[in-house]
Amino acid sequence: MASCVPARKKQARFSVADDIKLLREVTLDNPFRNKGKWIEIGEKLSTTTFLIDGRRARERTNLLITQFKKDNRENLKKSGINEEYSERKSLLEDVIGLMEEEERKNDADKEKTASLEKASLDIRKRALETLTPTKDCDAEEAIRPKKSKSSNNILSYLQEKKEVEMEIRKEEMEMKKQQLQFEREKFELEKNERRQRMDIERQEKMMIFEMFRKLADKN
């Protein structure tokens, strides 16, 4: 009696039609803006015979974009009819447009963050300059009677110091908030990808178990 060996786990092979379905979902959900959308795209496209997760959907999309940018039309056109190729080409142009738009936004955000950091450093520098007396001021203070320093100047100095410190804390809190948001989104994406991989593996095990059961029933 021939032994039944479970088939090795294989990655889903994309046809032209599969690529078109994938690219349609990408244009609708725009996972370049929200990375968690890759998980949803994988779930929408995955079937009992075509199992993919968010990571596989993202990798396939990136591969198609890379091939398209290199103008490797033969790789894109080697299978499928001309109508399918034309639709895939059109969808890829839309997807690349979405990706480049998000890249521009990300670059702008990075530039804004860099500007905030520079502004924070400038504020700190000005604060130090304000709070650190110069040599001329030291000499003047040494010969000026202490009573000549008015209470108004002291209050003004303390108020300015307080405002500078509050501005610095405000900017630091905003930068920390943005960093925490980024870390939270990254954690959720990785968690969802792990969960989806586990679901796919569980489905594959169930399919193998069902195959063995049917073989056993025949015997």
Coordinates of C-alpha atoms in Angstrom, one line a residue:
M1 CA 0.0 0.0 0.0
A2 CA 1.5 3.3 -1.1
S3 CA 2.0 5.8 1.8
C4 CA 0.5 9.2 1.5
V5 CA 2.9 12.0 2.1
P6 CA 1.4 15.5 2.8
A7 CA 2.1 17.9 0.0
R8 CA 4.7 20.6 0.6
K9 CA 3.3 24.0 1.4
K10 CA 3.4 26.1 -1.8
Q11 CA 3.0 29.8 -2.4
A12 CA 0.0 30.9 -4.4
R13 CA 0.9 31.3 -8.0
F14 CA -0.6 34.4 -9.5
S15 CA -2.2 34.3 -13.0
V16 CA -2.9 37.5 -14.9
A17 CA -6.5 37.4 -13.6
D18 CA -5.2 37.1 -10.1
D19 CA -3.0 40.1 -10.6
I20 CA -5.9 42.1 -11.8
K21 CA -8.0 41.2 -8.8
L22 CA -5.1 42.1 -6.5
L23 CA -4.5 45.4 -8.2
R24 CA -8.2 46.3 -8.1
E25 CA -8.2 45.8 -4.3
V26 CA -5.0 47.8 -3.9
T27 CA -6.5 50.8 -5.8
L28 CA -9.7 50.5 -3.7
D29 CA -8.1 50.1 -0.2
N30 CA -4.8 52.0 -0.8
P31 CA -2.6 50.0 1.6
F32 CA 0.2 52.5 1.1
R33 CA -1.6 54.9 3.4
N34 CA -2.7 52.3 5.9
K35 CA -0.4 49.2 6.1
G36 CA -3.1 47.2 7.8
K37 CA -5.1 47.2 4.6
W38 CA -2.7 44.5 3.2
I39 CA -4.2 42.1 5.7
E40 CA -7.7 42.8 4.5
I41 CA -6.7 42.5 0.8
G42 CA -5.1 39.1 1.5
E43 CA -8.3 37.9 3.3
K44 CA -10.5 39.1 0.4
L45 CA -8.5 37.3 -2.2
S46 CA -7.7 34.1 -0.3
T47 CA -9.8 31.0 -1.1
T48 CA -9.5 27.3 -0.3
T49 CA -7.4 26.8 -3.4
F50 CA -5.7 30.2 -3.5
L51 CA -4.2 30.9 -0.1
I52 CA -2.4 34.2 0.4
D53 CA -1.8 36.6 3.3
G54 CA -1.2 40.3 3.6
R55 CA 2.6 39.9 3.2
R56 CA 2.2 37.8 0.0
A57 CA -0.2 40.4 -1.4
R58 CA 2.2 43.2 -0.7
E59 CA 5.2 41.3 -2.1
R60 CA 3.4 40.5 -5.3
T61 CA 2.3 44.1 -5.7
N62 CA 5.8 45.3 -5.2
L63 CA 7.1 42.8 -7.7
L64 CA 4.6 44.0 -10.4
I65 CA 5.6 47.6 -9.7
T66 CA 9.3 46.8 -10.0
Q67 CA 8.8 45.0 -13.2
F68 CA 6.6 47.7 -14.6
K69 CA 9.1 50.5 -13.6
K70 CA 11.9 48.6 -15.4
D71 CA 9.6 48.5 -18.4
N72 CA 9.9 44.7 -18.4
R73 CA 6.8 44.3 -20.5
E74 CA 7.7 40.8 -21.7
N75 CA 7.4 39.5 -18.1
L76 CA 4.1 41.2 -17.7
K77 CA 2.8 40.1 -21.0
K78 CA 4.1 36.5 -21.2
S79 CA 0.7 35.1 -20.2
G80 CA -2.9 36.3 -20.8
I81 CA -4.7 38.0 -23.6
N82 CA -4.1 41.6 -24.7
E83 CA -7.2 42.9 -22.9
E84 CA -6.0 41.5 -19.6
Y85 CA -2.5 43.0 -20.1
S86 CA -4.0 46.4 -20.9
E87 CA -6.2 46.3 -17.8
R88 CA -3.2 45.2 -15.6
K89 CA -1.1 48.0 -17.1
S90 CA -3.8 50.6 -16.4
L91 CA -4.2 49.3 -12.8
L92 CA -0.5 49.4 -12.2
E93 CA -0.3 53.0 -13.3
D94 CA -3.0 53.8 -10.8
V95 CA -1.3 51.8 -8.0
I96 CA 2.1 53.5 -8.7
G97 CA 0.3 56.9 -8.6
L98 CA -1.1 56.0 -5.1
M99 CA 2.3 54.8 -3.9
E100 CA 4.1 57.8 -5.1
E101 CA 1.5 60.1 -3.5
E102 CA 2.0 58.4 -0.2
E103 CA 5.8 58.6 -0.6
R104 CA 5.5 62.4 -1.1
K105 CA 3.3 62.7 2.0
N106 CA 5.8 60.7 4.0
D107 CA 8.7 62.8 2.8
A108 CA 6.7 65.9 3.7
D109 CA 6.1 64.5 7.2
K110 CA 9.8 63.7 7.6
E111 CA 10.7 67.2 6.6
K112 CA 8.1 68.5 9.0
T113 CA 9.6 66.4 11.8
A114 CA 13.1 67.5 11.0
S115 CA 11.9 71.1 11.1
L116 CA 10.3 70.6 14.5
E117 CA 13.5 69.1 15.8
K118 CA 15.5 72.0 14.5
A119 CA 13.0 74.5 15.9
S120 CA 13.2 72.7 19.3
L121 CA 17.0 73.0 19.2
D122 CA 16.8 76.6 18.2
I123 CA 14.4 77.3 21.1
R124 CA 16.7 75.6 23.5
K125 CA 19.6 77.5 22.2
R126 CA 17.8 80.8 22.5
A127 CA 16.6 79.8 26.0
L128 CA 20.2 79.2 27.1
E129 CA 21.3 82.4 25.6
T130 CA 18.5 84.2 27.4
L131 CA 19.2 82.5 30.7
T132 CA 23.0 82.8 30.5
P133 CA 24.2 86.3 31.4
T134 CA 26.9 87.8 29.3
K135 CA 30.2 89.2 30.6
D136 CA 29.1 92.7 30.0
C137 CA 25.9 92.0 32.0
D138 CA 28.0 90.5 34.8
A139 CA 30.3 93.5 34.9
E140 CA 27.3 95.8 34.9
E141 CA 25.6 93.8 37.6
A142 CA 28.7 94.0 39.7
I143 CA 28.8 97.8 39.8
R144 CA 25.0 98.3 39.9
P145 CA 23.3 98.3 43.2
K146 CA 21.1 95.3 43.8
K147 CA 18.2 97.5 44.5
S148 CA 18.3 98.9 41.0
K149 CA 17.0 95.6 39.5
S150 CA 13.3 96.1 39.3
S151 CA 10.7 93.5 40.1
N152 CA 9.2 94.0 36.7
N153 CA 12.4 92.8 35.0
I154 CA 12.4 89.7 37.2
L155 CA 8.8 88.9 36.4
S156 CA 9.4 89.4 32.7
Y157 CA 12.4 87.1 32.8
L158 CA 10.5 84.4 34.7
Q159 CA 7.6 84.6 32.3
E160 CA 9.8 84.3 29.3
K161 CA 11.6 81.3 30.8
K162 CA 8.3 79.6 31.5
E163 CA 7.0 80.2 28.0
V164 CA 10.1 78.8 26.5
E165 CA 10.0 75.7 28.6
M166 CA 6.4 75.1 27.9
E167 CA 7.0 75.4 24.1
I168 CA 9.8 72.9 24.3
R169 CA 7.7 70.4 26.3
K170 CA 4.8 70.8 23.9
E171 CA 7.0 70.0 20.8
E172 CA 8.7 67.1 22.5
M173 CA 5.3 65.6 23.5
E174 CA 4.1 66.0 19.9
M175 CA 7.1 64.2 18.5
K176 CA 6.7 61.4 21.1
K177 CA 3.1 61.1 20.2
Q178 CA 3.9 60.6 16.5
Q179 CA 6.5 58.1 17.4
L180 CA 4.1 56.1 19.6
Q181 CA 1.5 56.1 16.9
F182 CA 4.0 54.7 14.4
E183 CA 5.1 52.0 16.7
R184 CA 1.5 51.1 17.5
E185 CA 0.6 50.8 13.8
K186 CA 3.7 48.7 13.2
F187 CA 2.8 46.3 16.1
E188 CA -0.8 45.9 14.9
L189 CA 0.4 45.1 11.4
E190 CA 2.8 42.5 12.5
K191 CA 0.2 41.0 14.9
N192 CA -2.4 40.8 12.1
E193 CA 0.1 39.2 9.7
R194 CA 1.0 36.6 12.3
R195 CA -2.6 35.8 12.9
Q196 CA -3.4 35.5 9.2
R197 CA -0.4 33.2 8.6
M198 CA -1.7 31.0 11.5
D199 CA -5.2 30.9 9.9
I200 CA -3.8 29.9 6.6
E201 CA -1.7 27.2 8.1
R202 CA -4.7 25.9 10.0
Q203 CA -6.8 25.8 6.8
E204 CA -4.0 23.9 5.0
K205 CA -3.9 21.4 7.8
M206 CA -7.6 20.9 7.6
M207 CA -7.4 20.4 3.9
I208 CA -4.7 17.7 4.4
F209 CA -6.7 16.0 7.1
E210 CA -9.7 16.0 4.9
M211 CA -7.7 14.5 2.1
F212 CA -6.4 11.7 4.4
R213 CA -10.0 11.1 5.6
K214 CA -11.3 10.6 2.1
L215 CA -8.4 8.3 1.2
A216 CA -9.1 6.3 4.3
D217 CA -12.8 6.0 3.4
K218 CA -12.0 4.7 0.0
N219 CA -9.8 2.0 1.5

